[in-house]
Amino acid sequence: MLRWRRFHGEGETHMTGKRLVLSGVALAAAVGLTIAAALGAFASSGRTSAAGAGVDGVQVHGHWTVVVRSTSGKVVGRYRFHNDFVGAALGTSGGADALAEILSGGAAPGAWDLSIQGSACPASNGNFCQMFMPAASPSFFASPPDTKNLTVTAPTSGTDAFTIVLQGDVTATSDGDITRVGSGLQKCPSSAAVGGDCGIGYNEITDRTLASPIPVSSGQDISVTVKLSFS
């Protein structure tokens, strides 16, 4: 679930996001995604080689882990699932458009965000809880439940080597469920600083509607880790 963001102005209803602080990590993350997309990432369909043999396409794997903790810090639930790439269906507000424009040099990668949606988040905020980068200043930021603790890293060693890792957490404001999750990335003008907040909405890169909602109670911490890997 991602909050339906406001893209390129807050009049449109698409999932909303956050920004990345200006850093090389932002560039590595965006470039990794765009290259993967250009090579057929986010698709698992087979391809036919010149010799006629079927070969697997390049794939991007989105691994989500949501950990729910009580107010005392005890883990009361841990949930793992995969997410889905948002292709051309959202037009200029979706992932396909953002990655194509960034890869072609027509746009620069900006900030990332993570969002969760459901009755555990306040109705006054569209039932969204969003995780932004510390330097983000979106006009739609609402505290609570939104936070500015999202981190984005691209390790080159260890178990997460050559993956993009996004991590953040929010606090549930009501007893309820999480039903949808998602991630977003700003598609900034090509002249903008890579990884910086360029003051626009966020293109929806991935999302997932959960088959089994995640139950949470008011005051519990909801920690989200997303790992994007390539093969």
GROMACS .gro file of C-alpha atoms in nm:
model
  231
    1MET     CA    1   0.000   0.000   0.000
    2LEU     CA    2   0.128   0.336  -0.068
    3ARG     CA    3  -0.058   0.648  -0.007
    4TRP     CA    4  -0.222   0.762  -0.324
    5ARG     CA    5   0.031   1.020  -0.404
    6ARG     CA    6  -0.004   1.361  -0.540
    7PHE     CA    7   0.202   1.381  -0.850
    8HIS     CA    8   0.344   1.688  -1.014
    9GLY     CA    9   0.117   1.896  -0.800
   10GLU     CA   10  -0.118   1.796  -0.526
   11GLY     CA   11  -0.433   1.798  -0.736
   12GLU     CA   12  -0.380   1.447  -0.872
   13THR     CA   13  -0.444   1.143  -0.656
   14HIS     CA   14  -0.149   0.908  -0.662
   15MET     CA   15   0.062   0.766  -0.389
   16THR     CA   16   0.261   1.030  -0.203
   17GLY     CA   17   0.615   1.004  -0.100
   18LYS     CA   18   0.923   1.142   0.049
   19ARG     CA   19   1.256   1.259  -0.046
   20LEU     CA   20   1.609   1.133  -0.037
   21VAL     CA   21   1.883   1.342   0.110
   22LEU     CA   22   2.140   1.449  -0.147
   23SER     CA   23   2.385   1.162  -0.161
   24GLY     CA   24   2.556   0.906  -0.377
   25VAL     CA   25   2.320   0.645  -0.235
   26ALA     CA   26   2.028   0.812  -0.411
   27LEU     CA   27   2.211   0.797  -0.741
   28ALA     CA   28   2.311   0.434  -0.691
   29ALA     CA   29   1.956   0.338  -0.603
   30ALA     CA   30   1.794   0.516  -0.893
   31VAL     CA   31   2.054   0.406  -1.147
   32GLY     CA   32   2.024   0.046  -1.029
   33LEU     CA   33   1.650   0.055  -1.078
   34THR     CA   34   1.659   0.227  -1.413
   35ILE     CA   35   1.923  -0.004  -1.557
   36ALA     CA   36   1.732  -0.305  -1.431
   37ALA     CA   37   1.412  -0.175  -1.586
   38ALA     CA   38   1.583  -0.111  -1.916
   39LEU     CA   39   1.708  -0.467  -1.922
   40GLY     CA   40   1.362  -0.606  -1.863
   41ALA     CA   41   1.362  -0.595  -1.485
   42PHE     CA   42   1.045  -0.639  -1.287
   43ALA     CA   43   0.944  -0.896  -1.549
   44SER     CA   44   0.975  -1.270  -1.518
   45SER     CA   45   0.869  -1.370  -1.868
   46GLY     CA   46   1.112  -1.574  -2.073
   47ARG     CA   47   1.294  -1.442  -2.378
   48THR     CA   48   1.408  -1.612  -2.695
   49SER     CA   49   1.774  -1.592  -2.786
   50ALA     CA   50   1.910  -1.566  -3.140
   51ALA     CA   51   1.951  -1.941  -3.136
   52GLY     CA   52   1.586  -1.983  -3.046
   53ALA     CA   53   1.649  -2.108  -2.693
   54GLY     CA   54   1.437  -1.965  -2.412
   55VAL     CA   55   1.629  -1.771  -2.147
   56ASP     CA   56   1.513  -1.595  -1.834
   57GLY     CA   57   1.477  -1.218  -1.843
   58VAL     CA   58   1.658  -0.991  -1.600
   59GLN     CA   59   1.450  -0.952  -1.286
   60VAL     CA   60   1.412  -0.715  -0.994
   61HIS     CA   61   1.304  -0.868  -0.664
   62GLY     CA   62   1.132  -0.656  -0.402
   63HIS     CA   63   1.149  -0.817  -0.058
   64TRP     CA   64   0.943  -0.653   0.219
   65THR     CA   65   0.966  -0.721   0.590
   66VAL     CA   66   0.720  -0.556   0.829
   67VAL     CA   67   0.787  -0.595   1.201
   68VAL     CA   68   0.526  -0.491   1.457
   69ARG     CA   69   0.646  -0.417   1.812
   70SER     CA   70   0.453  -0.347   2.130
   71THR     CA   71   0.504  -0.026   2.325
   72SER     CA   72   0.758  -0.216   2.538
   73GLY     CA   73   0.959  -0.310   2.228
   74LYS     CA   74   0.856  -0.675   2.210
   75VAL     CA   75   0.810  -0.817   1.861
   76VAL     CA   76   0.447  -0.922   1.826
   77GLY     CA   77   0.446  -0.993   1.454
   78ARG     CA   78   0.684  -1.031   1.161
   79TYR     CA   79   0.557  -1.041   0.803
   80ARG     CA   80   0.744  -1.102   0.477
   81PHE     CA   81   0.619  -1.067   0.122
   82HIS     CA   82   0.713  -0.948  -0.227
   83ASN     CA   83   0.596  -0.634  -0.399
   84ASP     CA   84   0.492  -0.547  -0.754
   85PHE     CA   85   0.643  -0.299  -0.997
   86VAL     CA   86   0.407  -0.025  -1.108
   87GLY     CA   87   0.439  -0.016  -1.486
   88ALA     CA   88   0.269   0.199  -1.746
   89ALA     CA   89  -0.081   0.183  -1.596
   90LEU     CA   90  -0.037   0.511  -1.405
   91GLY     CA   91   0.107   0.692  -1.705
   92THR     CA   92   0.335   0.979  -1.612
   93SER     CA   93   0.277   0.910  -1.241
   94GLY     CA   94   0.401   0.551  -1.245
   95GLY     CA   95   0.727   0.366  -1.220
   96ALA     CA   96   0.770   0.294  -1.589
   97ASP     CA   97   0.763   0.663  -1.678
   98ALA     CA   98   0.999   0.762  -1.397
   99LEU     CA   99   1.258   0.498  -1.480
  100ALA     CA  100   1.244   0.561  -1.854
  101GLU     CA  101   1.292   0.936  -1.812
  102ILE     CA  102   1.572   0.898  -1.557
  103LEU     CA  103   1.756   0.639  -1.762
  104SER     CA  104   1.732   0.846  -2.080
  105GLY     CA  105   1.864   1.158  -1.905
  106GLY     CA  106   1.535   1.344  -1.932
  107ALA     CA  107   1.495   1.353  -1.553
  108ALA     CA  108   1.705   1.320  -1.238
  109PRO     CA  109   1.629   1.082  -0.949
  110GLY     CA  110   1.508   1.262  -0.640
  111ALA     CA  111   1.380   1.141  -0.305
  112TRP     CA  112   1.236   0.803  -0.206
  113ASP     CA  113   0.947   0.726   0.028
  114LEU     CA  114   0.769   0.433   0.185
  115SER     CA  115   0.400   0.428   0.273
  116ILE     CA  116   0.158   0.196   0.443
  117GLN     CA  117  -0.219   0.221   0.427
  118GLY     CA  118  -0.502   0.087   0.638
  119SER     CA  119  -0.724   0.151   0.935
  120ALA     CA  120  -0.420   0.156   1.167
  121CYS     CA  121  -0.342   0.498   1.017
  122PRO     CA  122  -0.568   0.802   1.072
  123ALA     CA  123  -0.863   0.860   0.843
  124SER     CA  124  -0.777   1.230   0.851
  125ASN     CA  125  -0.458   1.138   0.664
  126GLY     CA  126  -0.635   0.921   0.411
  127ASN     CA  127  -0.552   0.612   0.620
  128PHE     CA  128  -0.187   0.657   0.524
  129CYS     CA  129   0.129   0.650   0.733
  130GLN     CA  130   0.434   0.767   0.539
  131MET     CA  131   0.808   0.746   0.593
  132PHE     CA  132   1.016   1.030   0.451
  133MET     CA  133   1.386   1.109   0.445
  134PRO     CA  134   1.507   1.331   0.734
  135ALA     CA  135   1.552   1.638   0.511
  136ALA     CA  136   1.214   1.603   0.340
  137SER     CA  137   0.960   1.882   0.363
  138PRO     CA  138   0.651   1.768   0.169
  139SER     CA  139   0.350   1.993   0.201
  140PHE     CA  140   0.137   1.685   0.273
  141PHE     CA  141   0.346   1.576   0.574
  142ALA     CA  142   0.123   1.499   0.874
  143SER     CA  143   0.267   1.422   1.217
  144PRO     CA  144   0.144   1.193   1.351
  145PRO     CA  145   0.155   0.951   1.179
  146ASP     CA  146   0.416   1.046   0.915
  147THR     CA  147   0.784   1.029   1.007
  148LYS     CA  148   1.117   1.150   0.868
  149ASN     CA  149   1.338   0.854   0.956
  150LEU     CA  150   1.365   0.674   0.623
  151THR     CA  151   1.714   0.560   0.527
  152VAL     CA  152   1.831   0.440   0.186
  153THR     CA  153   2.154   0.245   0.144
  154ALA     CA  154   2.325   0.044  -0.129
  155PRO     CA  155   2.570  -0.198   0.042
  156THR     CA  156   2.860  -0.338  -0.161
  157SER     CA  157   2.945  -0.618   0.083
  158GLY     CA  158   2.771  -0.854   0.323
  159THR     CA  159   2.439  -1.032   0.285
  160ASP     CA  160   2.273  -0.728   0.127
  161ALA     CA  161   2.555  -0.656  -0.119
  162PHE     CA  162   2.438  -0.485  -0.439
  163THR     CA  163   2.084  -0.434  -0.319
  164ILE     CA  164   1.891  -0.116  -0.245
  165VAL     CA  165   1.774  -0.115   0.116
  166LEU     CA  166   1.503   0.123   0.239
  167GLN     CA  167   1.417   0.128   0.609
  168GLY     CA  168   1.177   0.334   0.817
  169ASP     CA  169   0.911   0.309   1.085
  170VAL     CA  170   0.588   0.472   1.199
  171THR     CA  171   0.357   0.435   1.498
  172ALA     CA  172   0.002   0.306   1.462
  173THR     CA  173  -0.251   0.568   1.569
  174SER     CA  174  -0.547   0.328   1.599
  175ASP     CA  175  -0.631  -0.037   1.645
  176GLY     CA  176  -0.668  -0.169   1.294
  177ASP     CA  177  -0.495  -0.326   0.995
  178ILE     CA  178  -0.235  -0.256   0.730
  179THR     CA  179  -0.377  -0.348   0.391
  180ARG     CA  180  -0.142  -0.192   0.138
  181VAL     CA  181   0.225  -0.093   0.110
  182GLY     CA  182   0.432   0.090  -0.148
  183SER     CA  183   0.743   0.286  -0.242
  184GLY     CA  184   0.793   0.598  -0.448
  185LEU     CA  185   1.063   0.807  -0.612
  186GLN     CA  186   1.066   1.167  -0.727
  187LYS     CA  187   1.120   1.225  -1.099
  188CYS     CA  188   1.298   1.559  -1.089
  189PRO     CA  189   1.403   1.797  -1.367
  190SER     CA  190   1.732   1.689  -1.525
  191SER     CA  191   1.897   2.002  -1.385
  192ALA     CA  192   1.807   1.913  -1.025
  193ALA     CA  193   2.059   1.781  -0.774
  194VAL     CA  194   2.058   1.401  -0.771
  195GLY     CA  195   1.893   1.265  -0.459
  196GLY     CA  196   1.760   1.599  -0.343
  197ASP     CA  197   1.401   1.700  -0.277
  198CYS     CA  198   1.296   1.892  -0.587
  199GLY     CA  199   0.958   1.996  -0.453
  200ILE     CA  200   0.734   1.776  -0.668
  201GLY     CA  201   0.522   1.467  -0.612
  202TYR     CA  202   0.643   1.109  -0.616
  203ASN     CA  203   0.607   0.852  -0.887
  204GLU     CA  204   0.480   0.520  -0.760
  205ILE     CA  205   0.757   0.264  -0.815
  206THR     CA  206   0.621  -0.043  -0.635
  207ASP     CA  207   0.312  -0.136  -0.440
  208ARG     CA  208   0.120  -0.433  -0.307
  209THR     CA  209  -0.227  -0.492  -0.170
  210LEU     CA  210  -0.189  -0.754   0.101
  211ALA     CA  211  -0.392  -1.072   0.070
  212SER     CA  212  -0.387  -1.102   0.449
  213PRO     CA  213  -0.403  -0.766   0.632
  214ILE     CA  214  -0.151  -0.709   0.911
  215PRO     CA  215  -0.323  -0.644   1.248
  216VAL     CA  216  -0.179  -0.375   1.475
  217SER     CA  217  -0.283  -0.193   1.791
  218SER     CA  218  -0.268   0.177   1.868
  219GLY     CA  219   0.080   0.282   1.984
  220GLN     CA  220   0.261  -0.015   1.832
  221ASP     CA  221   0.569   0.050   1.620
  222ILE     CA  222   0.554  -0.059   1.256
  223SER     CA  223   0.904  -0.109   1.113
  224VAL     CA  224   0.939  -0.153   0.736
  225THR     CA  225   1.242  -0.282   0.544
  226VAL     CA  226   1.241  -0.308   0.166
  227LYS     CA  227   1.525  -0.475  -0.026
  228LEU     CA  228   1.540  -0.443  -0.402
  229SER     CA  229   1.774  -0.695  -0.562
  230PHE     CA  230   1.863  -0.779  -0.920
  231SER     CA  231   1.929  -1.106  -1.103
   0.00000   0.00000   0.00000
